[in-house]
mmCIF file of N, CA, C and O in Angstrom:
data_model
loop_
_atom_site.group_PDB
_atom_site.id
_atom_site.type_symbol
_atom_site.label_atom_id
_atom_site.label_comp_id
_atom_site.label_asym_id
_atom_site.label_seq_id
_atom_site.Cartn_x
_atom_site.Cartn_y
_atom_site.Cartn_z
ATOM 1 N N MET A 1 18.235 2.149 -0.311
ATOM 2 C CA MET A 1 16.924 1.775 -0.371
ATOM 3 C C MET A 1 16.778 0.799 -1.859
ATOM 4 O O MET A 1 17.023 1.985 -2.874
ATOM 5 N N ARG A 2 16.248 0.227 -1.925
ATOM 6 C CA ARG A 2 16.278 -0.820 -3.367
ATOM 7 C C ARG A 2 14.520 -0.752 -3.253
ATOM 8 O O ARG A 2 13.973 -2.026 -2.453
ATOM 9 N N LEU A 3 14.248 -0.468 -4.225
ATOM 10 C CA LEU A 3 12.843 -0.864 -4.582
ATOM 11 C C LEU A 3 12.601 -1.944 -5.772
ATOM 12 O O LEU A 3 12.994 -1.609 -6.899
ATOM 13 N N SER A 4 11.867 -2.705 -5.222
ATOM 14 C CA SER A 4 11.583 -4.110 -6.808
ATOM 15 C C SER A 4 10.443 -3.511 -7.701
ATOM 16 O O SER A 4 9.278 -2.324 -7.188
ATOM 17 N N ARG A 5 10.369 -4.462 -8.595
ATOM 18 C CA ARG A 5 9.295 -3.889 -9.418
ATOM 19 C C ARG A 5 7.729 -3.842 -8.874
ATOM 20 O O ARG A 5 6.918 -2.754 -8.944
ATOM 21 N N SER A 6 7.419 -4.476 -8.002
ATOM 22 C CA SER A 6 6.432 -4.810 -7.178
ATOM 23 C C SER A 6 6.048 -3.455 -6.327
ATOM 24 O O SER A 6 5.025 -2.704 -5.999
ATOM 25 N N HIS A 7 7.055 -2.616 -5.678
ATOM 26 C CA HIS A 7 7.213 -1.920 -4.743
ATOM 27 C C HIS A 7 6.817 -0.420 -5.655
ATOM 28 O O HIS A 7 5.740 0.094 -5.235
ATOM 29 N N LYS A 8 7.356 -0.540 -6.637
ATOM 30 C CA LYS A 8 7.208 0.597 -7.594
ATOM 31 C C LYS A 8 5.899 0.377 -8.070
ATOM 32 O O LYS A 8 5.226 1.670 -8.639
ATOM 33 N N ARG A 9 5.343 -0.201 -8.611
ATOM 34 C CA ARG A 9 4.142 -0.617 -9.264
ATOM 35 C C ARG A 9 3.254 -0.042 -8.243
ATOM 36 O O ARG A 9 1.894 0.662 -8.862
ATOM 37 N N VAL A 10 3.054 -0.599 -6.941
ATOM 38 C CA VAL A 10 2.429 -0.251 -5.887
ATOM 39 C C VAL A 10 2.386 1.379 -5.748
ATOM 40 O O VAL A 10 1.441 2.167 -5.775
ATOM 41 N N LEU A 11 3.667 2.102 -5.524
ATOM 42 C CA LEU A 11 4.177 3.561 -5.603
ATOM 43 C C LEU A 11 3.121 4.021 -6.700
ATOM 44 O O LEU A 11 2.176 5.481 -6.497
ATOM 45 N N GLN A 12 3.347 3.941 -7.813
ATOM 46 C CA GLN A 12 3.011 4.194 -9.098
ATOM 47 C C GLN A 12 1.507 4.267 -8.883
ATOM 48 O O GLN A 12 0.765 4.963 -9.236
ATOM 49 N N ALA A 13 0.838 2.961 -8.960
ATOM 50 C CA ALA A 13 -0.573 2.801 -8.714
ATOM 51 C C ALA A 13 -1.230 3.885 -7.825
ATOM 52 O O ALA A 13 -2.222 4.656 -7.873
ATOM 53 N N MET A 14 -0.541 3.851 -6.358
ATOM 54 C CA MET A 14 -1.114 4.834 -5.570
ATOM 55 C C MET A 14 -1.048 6.399 -6.091
ATOM 56 O O MET A 14 -2.128 7.312 -5.941
ATOM 57 N N ALA A 15 0.017 6.737 -6.586
ATOM 58 C CA ALA A 15 -0.180 8.428 -7.078
ATOM 59 C C ALA A 15 -1.057 8.481 -8.394
ATOM 60 O O ALA A 15 -1.106 9.766 -8.255
ATOM 61 N N HIS A 16 -1.656 7.279 -9.158
ATOM 62 C CA HIS A 16 -2.457 7.496 -10.089
ATOM 63 C C HIS A 16 -4.022 7.348 -9.508
ATOM 64 O O HIS A 16 -4.759 6.693 -10.355
ATOM 65 N N GLY A 17 -4.327 7.195 -8.329
ATOM 66 C CA GLY A 17 -5.702 7.289 -8.019
ATOM 67 C C GLY A 17 -6.077 5.934 -7.304
ATOM 68 O O GLY A 17 -6.789 5.544 -6.789
ATOM 69 N N HIS A 18 -4.900 5.154 -7.256
ATOM 70 C CA HIS A 18 -5.637 3.365 -6.718
ATOM 71 C C HIS A 18 -5.320 3.811 -4.948
ATOM 72 O O HIS A 18 -4.821 4.337 -4.353
ATOM 73 N N PHE A 19 -6.376 2.912 -4.318
ATOM 74 C CA PHE A 19 -6.403 2.888 -2.724
ATOM 75 C C PHE A 19 -5.813 1.774 -2.490
ATOM 76 O O PHE A 19 -6.166 0.594 -2.601
ATOM 77 N N LEU A 20 -4.706 1.652 -1.581
ATOM 78 C CA LEU A 20 -4.097 0.719 -0.886
ATOM 79 C C LEU A 20 -4.779 0.406 0.510
ATOM 80 O O LEU A 20 -5.077 1.501 1.414
ATOM 81 N N LYS A 21 -5.548 -0.723 0.938
ATOM 82 C CA LYS A 21 -5.960 -0.664 2.118
ATOM 83 C C LYS A 21 -5.454 -2.039 2.570
ATOM 84 O O LYS A 21 -5.579 -3.292 2.074
ATOM 85 N N SER A 22 -5.458 -2.156 4.192
ATOM 86 C CA SER A 22 -5.477 -3.630 5.124
ATOM 87 C C SER A 22 -6.264 -3.665 5.540
ATOM 88 O O SER A 22 -7.411 -3.111 5.835
ATOM 89 N N HIS A 23 -7.164 -5.084 5.296
ATOM 90 C CA HIS A 23 -8.167 -5.732 5.514
ATOM 91 C C HIS A 23 -7.784 -6.982 6.843
ATOM 92 O O HIS A 23 -6.655 -7.517 6.832
ATOM 93 N N ARG A 24 -8.405 -6.885 8.135
ATOM 94 C CA ARG A 24 -8.395 -7.772 9.065
ATOM 95 C C ARG A 24 -9.930 -8.605 8.642
ATOM 96 O O ARG A 24 -10.784 -8.390 8.642
ATOM 97 N N ASP A 25 -9.662 -10.002 8.965
ATOM 98 C CA ASP A 25 -10.363 -10.837 9.112
ATOM 99 C C ASP A 25 -10.736 -11.411 10.556
ATOM 100 O O ASP A 25 -10.498 -10.704 11.400
ATOM 101 N N ILE A 26 -12.186 -12.120 10.938
ATOM 102 C CA ILE A 26 -12.533 -12.116 12.033
ATOM 103 C C ILE A 26 -11.732 -12.744 12.585
ATOM 104 O O ILE A 26 -11.521 -12.942 13.970
ATOM 105 N N GLU A 27 -10.349 -13.694 12.423
ATOM 106 C CA GLU A 27 -9.696 -14.132 13.088
ATOM 107 C C GLU A 27 -7.999 -13.381 13.596
ATOM 108 O O GLU A 27 -7.383 -14.065 14.041
ATOM 109 N N GLY A 28 -8.513 -12.326 13.344
ATOM 110 C CA GLY A 28 -7.412 -11.456 13.423
ATOM 111 C C GLY A 28 -6.102 -11.416 11.828
ATOM 112 O O GLY A 28 -5.053 -10.612 11.696
ATOM 113 N N GLY A 29 -6.555 -12.128 11.087
ATOM 114 C CA GLY A 29 -5.431 -12.067 9.804
ATOM 115 C C GLY A 29 -5.644 -10.959 9.289
ATOM 116 O O GLY A 29 -6.851 -10.257 8.945
ATOM 117 N N LYS A 30 -4.000 -10.461 8.475
ATOM 118 C CA LYS A 30 -4.435 -9.388 7.710
ATOM 119 C C LYS A 30 -3.699 -9.361 6.091
ATOM 120 O O LYS A 30 -3.080 -10.242 6.185
ATOM 121 N N PHE A 31 -4.480 -8.971 5.133
ATOM 122 C CA PHE A 31 -4.450 -8.990 4.171
ATOM 123 C C PHE A 31 -4.632 -7.430 3.406
ATOM 124 O O PHE A 31 -5.410 -6.594 3.684
ATOM 125 N N PHE A 32 -3.878 -7.192 2.307
ATOM 126 C CA PHE A 32 -3.620 -6.193 1.696
ATOM 127 C C PHE A 32 -4.579 -6.266 0.404
ATOM 128 O O PHE A 32 -4.390 -6.770 -0.577
ATOM 129 N N ASN A 33 -5.307 -5.131 -0.203
ATOM 130 C CA ASN A 33 -5.747 -4.904 -1.463
ATOM 131 C C ASN A 33 -5.351 -3.495 -1.989
ATOM 132 O O ASN A 33 -5.526 -2.509 -1.224
ATOM 133 N N LEU A 34 -4.708 -3.153 -3.446
ATOM 134 C CA LEU A 34 -4.934 -2.732 -4.063
ATOM 135 C C LEU A 34 -6.296 -1.955 -4.976
ATOM 136 O O LEU A 34 -6.424 -2.770 -5.982
ATOM 137 N N HIS A 35 -7.001 -0.915 -4.639
ATOM 138 C CA HIS A 35 -8.335 -0.610 -5.199
ATOM 139 C C HIS A 35 -8.108 -0.029 -6.028
ATOM 140 O O HIS A 35 -7.543 1.510 -5.933
ATOM 141 N N PRO A 36 -8.520 -0.196 -7.449
ATOM 142 C CA PRO A 36 -8.427 0.835 -8.287
ATOM 143 C C PRO A 36 -9.841 2.051 -8.251
ATOM 144 O O PRO A 36 -10.548 1.472 -7.804
ATOM 145 N N PRO A 37 -9.854 2.515 -9.141
ATOM 146 C CA PRO A 37 -10.664 3.776 -9.102
ATOM 147 C C PRO A 37 -12.150 2.688 -9.432
ATOM 148 O O PRO A 37 -13.355 3.305 -8.595
ATOM 149 N N ASP A 38 -12.087 1.993 -10.464
ATOM 150 C CA ASP A 38 -13.147 1.160 -10.917
ATOM 151 C C ASP A 38 -12.674 -0.006 -11.036
ATOM 152 O O ASP A 38 -11.472 -0.430 -11.620
ATOM 153 N N GLY A 39 -13.252 -1.386 -10.954
ATOM 154 C CA GLY A 39 -12.995 -2.461 -11.027
ATOM 155 C C GLY A 39 -12.432 -3.452 -9.830
ATOM 156 O O GLY A 39 -13.080 -2.683 -8.497
ATOM 157 N N GLU A 40 -11.884 -4.403 -9.956
ATOM 158 C CA GLU A 40 -11.817 -5.241 -8.692
ATOM 159 C C GLU A 40 -10.156 -5.099 -8.363
ATOM 160 O O GLU A 40 -9.503 -4.382 -9.064
ATOM 161 N N PRO A 41 -10.360 -5.305 -7.070
ATOM 162 C CA PRO A 41 -9.008 -4.746 -6.219
ATOM 163 C C PRO A 41 -8.000 -5.819 -6.247
ATOM 164 O O PRO A 41 -8.682 -7.192 -6.625
ATOM 165 N N GLU A 42 -6.620 -5.658 -6.059
ATOM 166 C CA GLU A 42 -5.616 -6.722 -6.674
ATOM 167 C C GLU A 42 -5.105 -6.927 -5.052
ATOM 168 O O GLU A 42 -5.247 -6.228 -4.299
ATOM 169 N N ILE A 43 -4.671 -8.113 -4.914
ATOM 170 C CA ILE A 43 -4.281 -8.738 -3.520
ATOM 171 C C ILE A 43 -2.898 -8.126 -3.415
ATOM 172 O O ILE A 43 -2.202 -8.470 -4.797
ATOM 173 N N ILE A 44 -2.205 -7.866 -2.546
ATOM 174 C CA ILE A 44 -0.834 -6.875 -2.628
ATOM 175 C C ILE A 44 0.018 -7.884 -1.185
ATOM 176 O O ILE A 44 -0.753 -8.024 -0.411
ATOM 177 N N GLU A 45 1.299 -8.719 -1.739
ATOM 178 C CA GLU A 45 1.871 -9.559 -0.631
ATOM 179 C C GLU A 45 2.317 -8.443 0.411
ATOM 180 O O GLU A 45 2.555 -7.144 0.084
ATOM 181 N N PRO A 46 1.698 -8.931 1.664
ATOM 182 C CA PRO A 46 2.400 -8.017 2.551
ATOM 183 C C PRO A 46 3.572 -7.882 2.915
ATOM 184 O O PRO A 46 3.871 -6.354 3.251
ATOM 185 N N ALA A 47 4.410 -8.527 2.212
ATOM 186 C CA ALA A 47 6.113 -8.056 2.826
ATOM 187 C C ALA A 47 6.142 -6.243 1.722
ATOM 188 O O ALA A 47 6.871 -5.924 1.652
ATOM 189 N N VAL A 48 5.526 -6.589 0.636
ATOM 190 C CA VAL A 48 5.806 -5.614 0.200
ATOM 191 C C VAL A 48 5.171 -3.866 0.770
ATOM 192 O O VAL A 48 5.868 -3.441 0.512
ATOM 193 N N VAL A 49 3.899 -4.034 1.371
ATOM 194 C CA VAL A 49 3.451 -3.194 2.099
ATOM 195 C C VAL A 49 4.463 -2.710 2.984
ATOM 196 O O VAL A 49 4.558 -1.457 3.598
ATOM 197 N N GLU A 50 5.040 -3.960 3.829
ATOM 198 C CA GLU A 50 5.708 -3.637 5.224
ATOM 199 C C GLU A 50 6.953 -3.031 4.663
ATOM 200 O O GLU A 50 7.129 -2.022 5.495
ATOM 201 N N TYR A 51 7.935 -3.394 3.456
ATOM 202 C CA TYR A 51 8.767 -2.507 3.200
ATOM 203 C C TYR A 51 8.644 -1.328 2.998
ATOM 204 O O TYR A 51 9.334 -0.245 3.590
ATOM 205 N N LEU A 52 7.539 -0.586 2.138
ATOM 206 C CA LEU A 52 7.237 0.493 1.795
ATOM 207 C C LEU A 52 6.923 1.292 3.256
ATOM 208 O O LEU A 52 7.165 2.807 3.298
ATOM 209 N N TYR A 53 6.315 0.756 3.988
ATOM 210 C CA TYR A 53 5.996 1.394 5.296
ATOM 211 C C TYR A 53 7.275 1.803 6.185
ATOM 212 O O TYR A 53 7.402 2.725 6.597
ATOM 213 N N THR A 54 8.104 0.758 6.126
ATOM 214 C CA THR A 54 9.152 0.942 6.877
ATOM 215 C C THR A 54 10.044 1.848 6.586
ATOM 216 O O THR A 54 11.058 1.894 7.108
ATOM 217 N N GLN A 55 10.239 1.434 5.116
ATOM 218 C CA GLN A 55 11.112 2.826 4.223
ATOM 219 C C GLN A 55 10.213 4.594 4.230
ATOM 220 O O GLN A 55 10.805 5.258 4.027
ATOM 221 N N GLY A 56 9.048 4.111 4.975
ATOM 222 C CA GLY A 56 8.478 5.697 5.344
ATOM 223 C C GLY A 56 8.022 6.254 3.650
ATOM 224 O O GLY A 56 7.861 7.360 3.925
ATOM 225 N N LEU A 57 7.564 5.261 3.084
ATOM 226 C CA LEU A 57 7.040 5.804 1.618
ATOM 227 C C LEU A 57 5.262 5.551 1.776
ATOM 228 O O LEU A 57 4.885 6.269 1.065
ATOM 229 N N VAL A 58 4.720 4.942 2.970
ATOM 230 C CA VAL A 58 3.381 5.138 3.022
ATOM 231 C C VAL A 58 3.105 5.064 4.466
ATOM 232 O O VAL A 58 4.043 4.688 5.407
ATOM 233 N N ASP A 59 1.978 5.596 4.946
ATOM 234 C CA ASP A 59 1.499 5.510 6.245
ATOM 235 C C ASP A 59 0.121 5.109 6.098
ATOM 236 O O ASP A 59 -0.511 5.095 4.943
ATOM 237 N N SER A 60 -0.572 4.871 7.155
ATOM 238 C CA SER A 60 -1.664 4.539 7.114
ATOM 239 C C SER A 60 -2.779 5.072 8.650
ATOM 240 O O SER A 60 -2.046 5.971 9.325
ATOM 241 N N ASN A 61 -3.930 4.905 8.164
ATOM 242 C CA ASN A 61 -4.748 5.943 9.444
ATOM 243 C C ASN A 61 -5.112 4.949 10.570
ATOM 244 O O ASN A 61 -5.466 5.247 11.601
ATOM 245 N N LYS A 62 -4.470 3.413 10.561
ATOM 246 C CA LYS A 62 -4.545 2.672 11.565
ATOM 247 C C LYS A 62 -5.368 1.962 11.910
ATOM 248 O O LYS A 62 -5.690 1.953 13.415
ATOM 249 N N LYS A 63 -6.607 2.317 11.219
ATOM 250 C CA LYS A 63 -8.103 1.902 11.405
ATOM 251 C C LYS A 63 -8.128 0.307 11.593
ATOM 252 O O LYS A 63 -7.687 -0.205 10.868
ATOM 253 N N PHE A 64 -9.155 -0.073 12.192
ATOM 254 C CA PHE A 64 -9.558 -1.560 12.403
ATOM 255 C C PHE A 64 -11.270 -1.616 11.889
ATOM 256 O O PHE A 64 -11.991 -0.752 12.638
ATOM 257 N N PRO A 65 -11.524 -2.459 11.294
ATOM 258 C CA PRO A 65 -10.780 -3.599 10.048
ATOM 259 C C PRO A 65 -10.451 -3.351 9.139
ATOM 260 O O PRO A 65 -9.383 -4.259 8.354
ATOM 261 N N VAL A 66 -10.228 -1.907 8.650
ATOM 262 C CA VAL A 66 -9.677 -1.876 7.670
ATOM 263 C C VAL A 66 -9.050 -0.346 7.578
ATOM 264 O O VAL A 66 -9.413 0.640 7.765
ATOM 265 N N ALA A 67 -7.773 -0.473 7.159
ATOM 266 C CA ALA A 67 -6.951 0.547 7.053
ATOM 267 C C ALA A 67 -6.509 1.101 5.976
ATOM 268 O O ALA A 67 -6.286 0.298 4.907
ATOM 269 N N THR A 68 -6.532 2.620 5.718
ATOM 270 C CA THR A 68 -6.301 3.002 4.241
ATOM 271 C C THR A 68 -5.133 3.811 4.682
ATOM 272 O O THR A 68 -4.632 4.368 5.293
ATOM 273 N N TYR A 69 -3.891 3.320 3.449
ATOM 274 C CA TYR A 69 -2.833 3.758 3.181
ATOM 275 C C TYR A 69 -2.668 5.110 2.314
ATOM 276 O O TYR A 69 -3.532 5.290 1.187
ATOM 277 N N TRP A 70 -1.569 5.884 2.437
ATOM 278 C CA TRP A 70 -1.256 6.922 1.122
ATOM 279 C C TRP A 70 -0.039 7.292 1.561
ATOM 280 O O TRP A 70 0.655 6.435 2.079
ATOM 281 N N LEU A 71 1.022 7.837 0.512
ATOM 282 C CA LEU A 71 2.113 7.998 -0.070
ATOM 283 C C LEU A 71 2.357 9.542 1.090
ATOM 284 O O LEU A 71 1.423 10.163 1.221
ATOM 285 N N THR A 72 3.225 9.022 1.604
ATOM 286 C CA THR A 72 4.081 10.168 2.344
ATOM 287 C C THR A 72 4.951 11.290 1.453
ATOM 288 O O THR A 72 4.740 10.916 0.436
ATOM 289 N N GLU A 73 5.330 12.195 2.037
ATOM 290 C CA GLU A 73 6.013 13.172 1.137
ATOM 291 C C GLU A 73 7.356 12.286 0.492
ATOM 292 O O GLU A 73 7.341 12.686 -0.680
ATOM 293 N N LYS A 74 7.912 11.523 1.132
ATOM 294 C CA LYS A 74 9.064 10.523 0.909
ATOM 295 C C LYS A 74 8.696 9.997 -0.459
ATOM 296 O O LYS A 74 8.978 9.806 -1.316
ATOM 297 N N GLY A 75 7.454 9.172 -0.094
ATOM 298 C CA GLY A 75 6.697 8.331 -1.157
ATOM 299 C C GLY A 75 6.397 8.908 -2.097
ATOM 300 O O GLY A 75 6.741 8.646 -3.628
ATOM 301 N N LYS A 76 5.919 10.449 -2.221
ATOM 302 C CA LYS A 76 5.440 11.050 -3.287
ATOM 303 C C LYS A 76 6.700 11.336 -4.491
ATOM 304 O O LYS A 76 7.252 11.428 -5.644
ATOM 305 N N ALA A 77 7.980 12.008 -3.610
ATOM 306 C CA ALA A 77 8.962 12.558 -4.104
ATOM 307 C C ALA A 77 9.566 10.888 -4.700
ATOM 308 O O ALA A 77 10.287 11.359 -5.503
ATOM 309 N N THR A 78 9.599 9.593 -4.301
ATOM 310 C CA THR A 78 10.295 8.277 -4.779
ATOM 311 C C THR A 78 9.216 8.427 -6.150
ATOM 312 O O THR A 78 9.978 7.999 -7.220
ATOM 313 N N VAL A 79 7.954 8.474 -6.127
ATOM 314 C CA VAL A 79 7.208 8.338 -7.127
ATOM 315 C C VAL A 79 7.653 9.169 -8.464
ATOM 316 O O VAL A 79 7.949 8.761 -9.662
ATOM 317 N N ASP A 80 8.068 10.208 -8.183
ATOM 318 C CA ASP A 80 8.698 11.214 -9.172
ATOM 319 C C ASP A 80 9.900 11.548 -9.829
ATOM 320 O O ASP A 80 10.088 11.810 -10.577
ATOM 321 N N MET A 81 10.929 10.568 -9.115
ATOM 322 C CA MET A 81 12.281 9.914 -9.830
ATOM 323 C C MET A 81 12.165 9.494 -10.877
ATOM 324 O O MET A 81 11.074 8.456 -11.181
#
């Protein structure tokens, strides 16, 4: 598994209290935001989240219209490396 700087940054942020959420708009479009504990959310490229998900590093509650992601055990172990 090869993690880019963007992948690592998202994992580190989640490990330090940021919330990753996917949002759906009225037309069904999906976008991802990384929400800090305080401050404005940051837009995250869908490909970054999809890679983390397919590698088993994050999972979500699959809620509509907003799903919340968390680090899996594998994701936590990756952050600790």
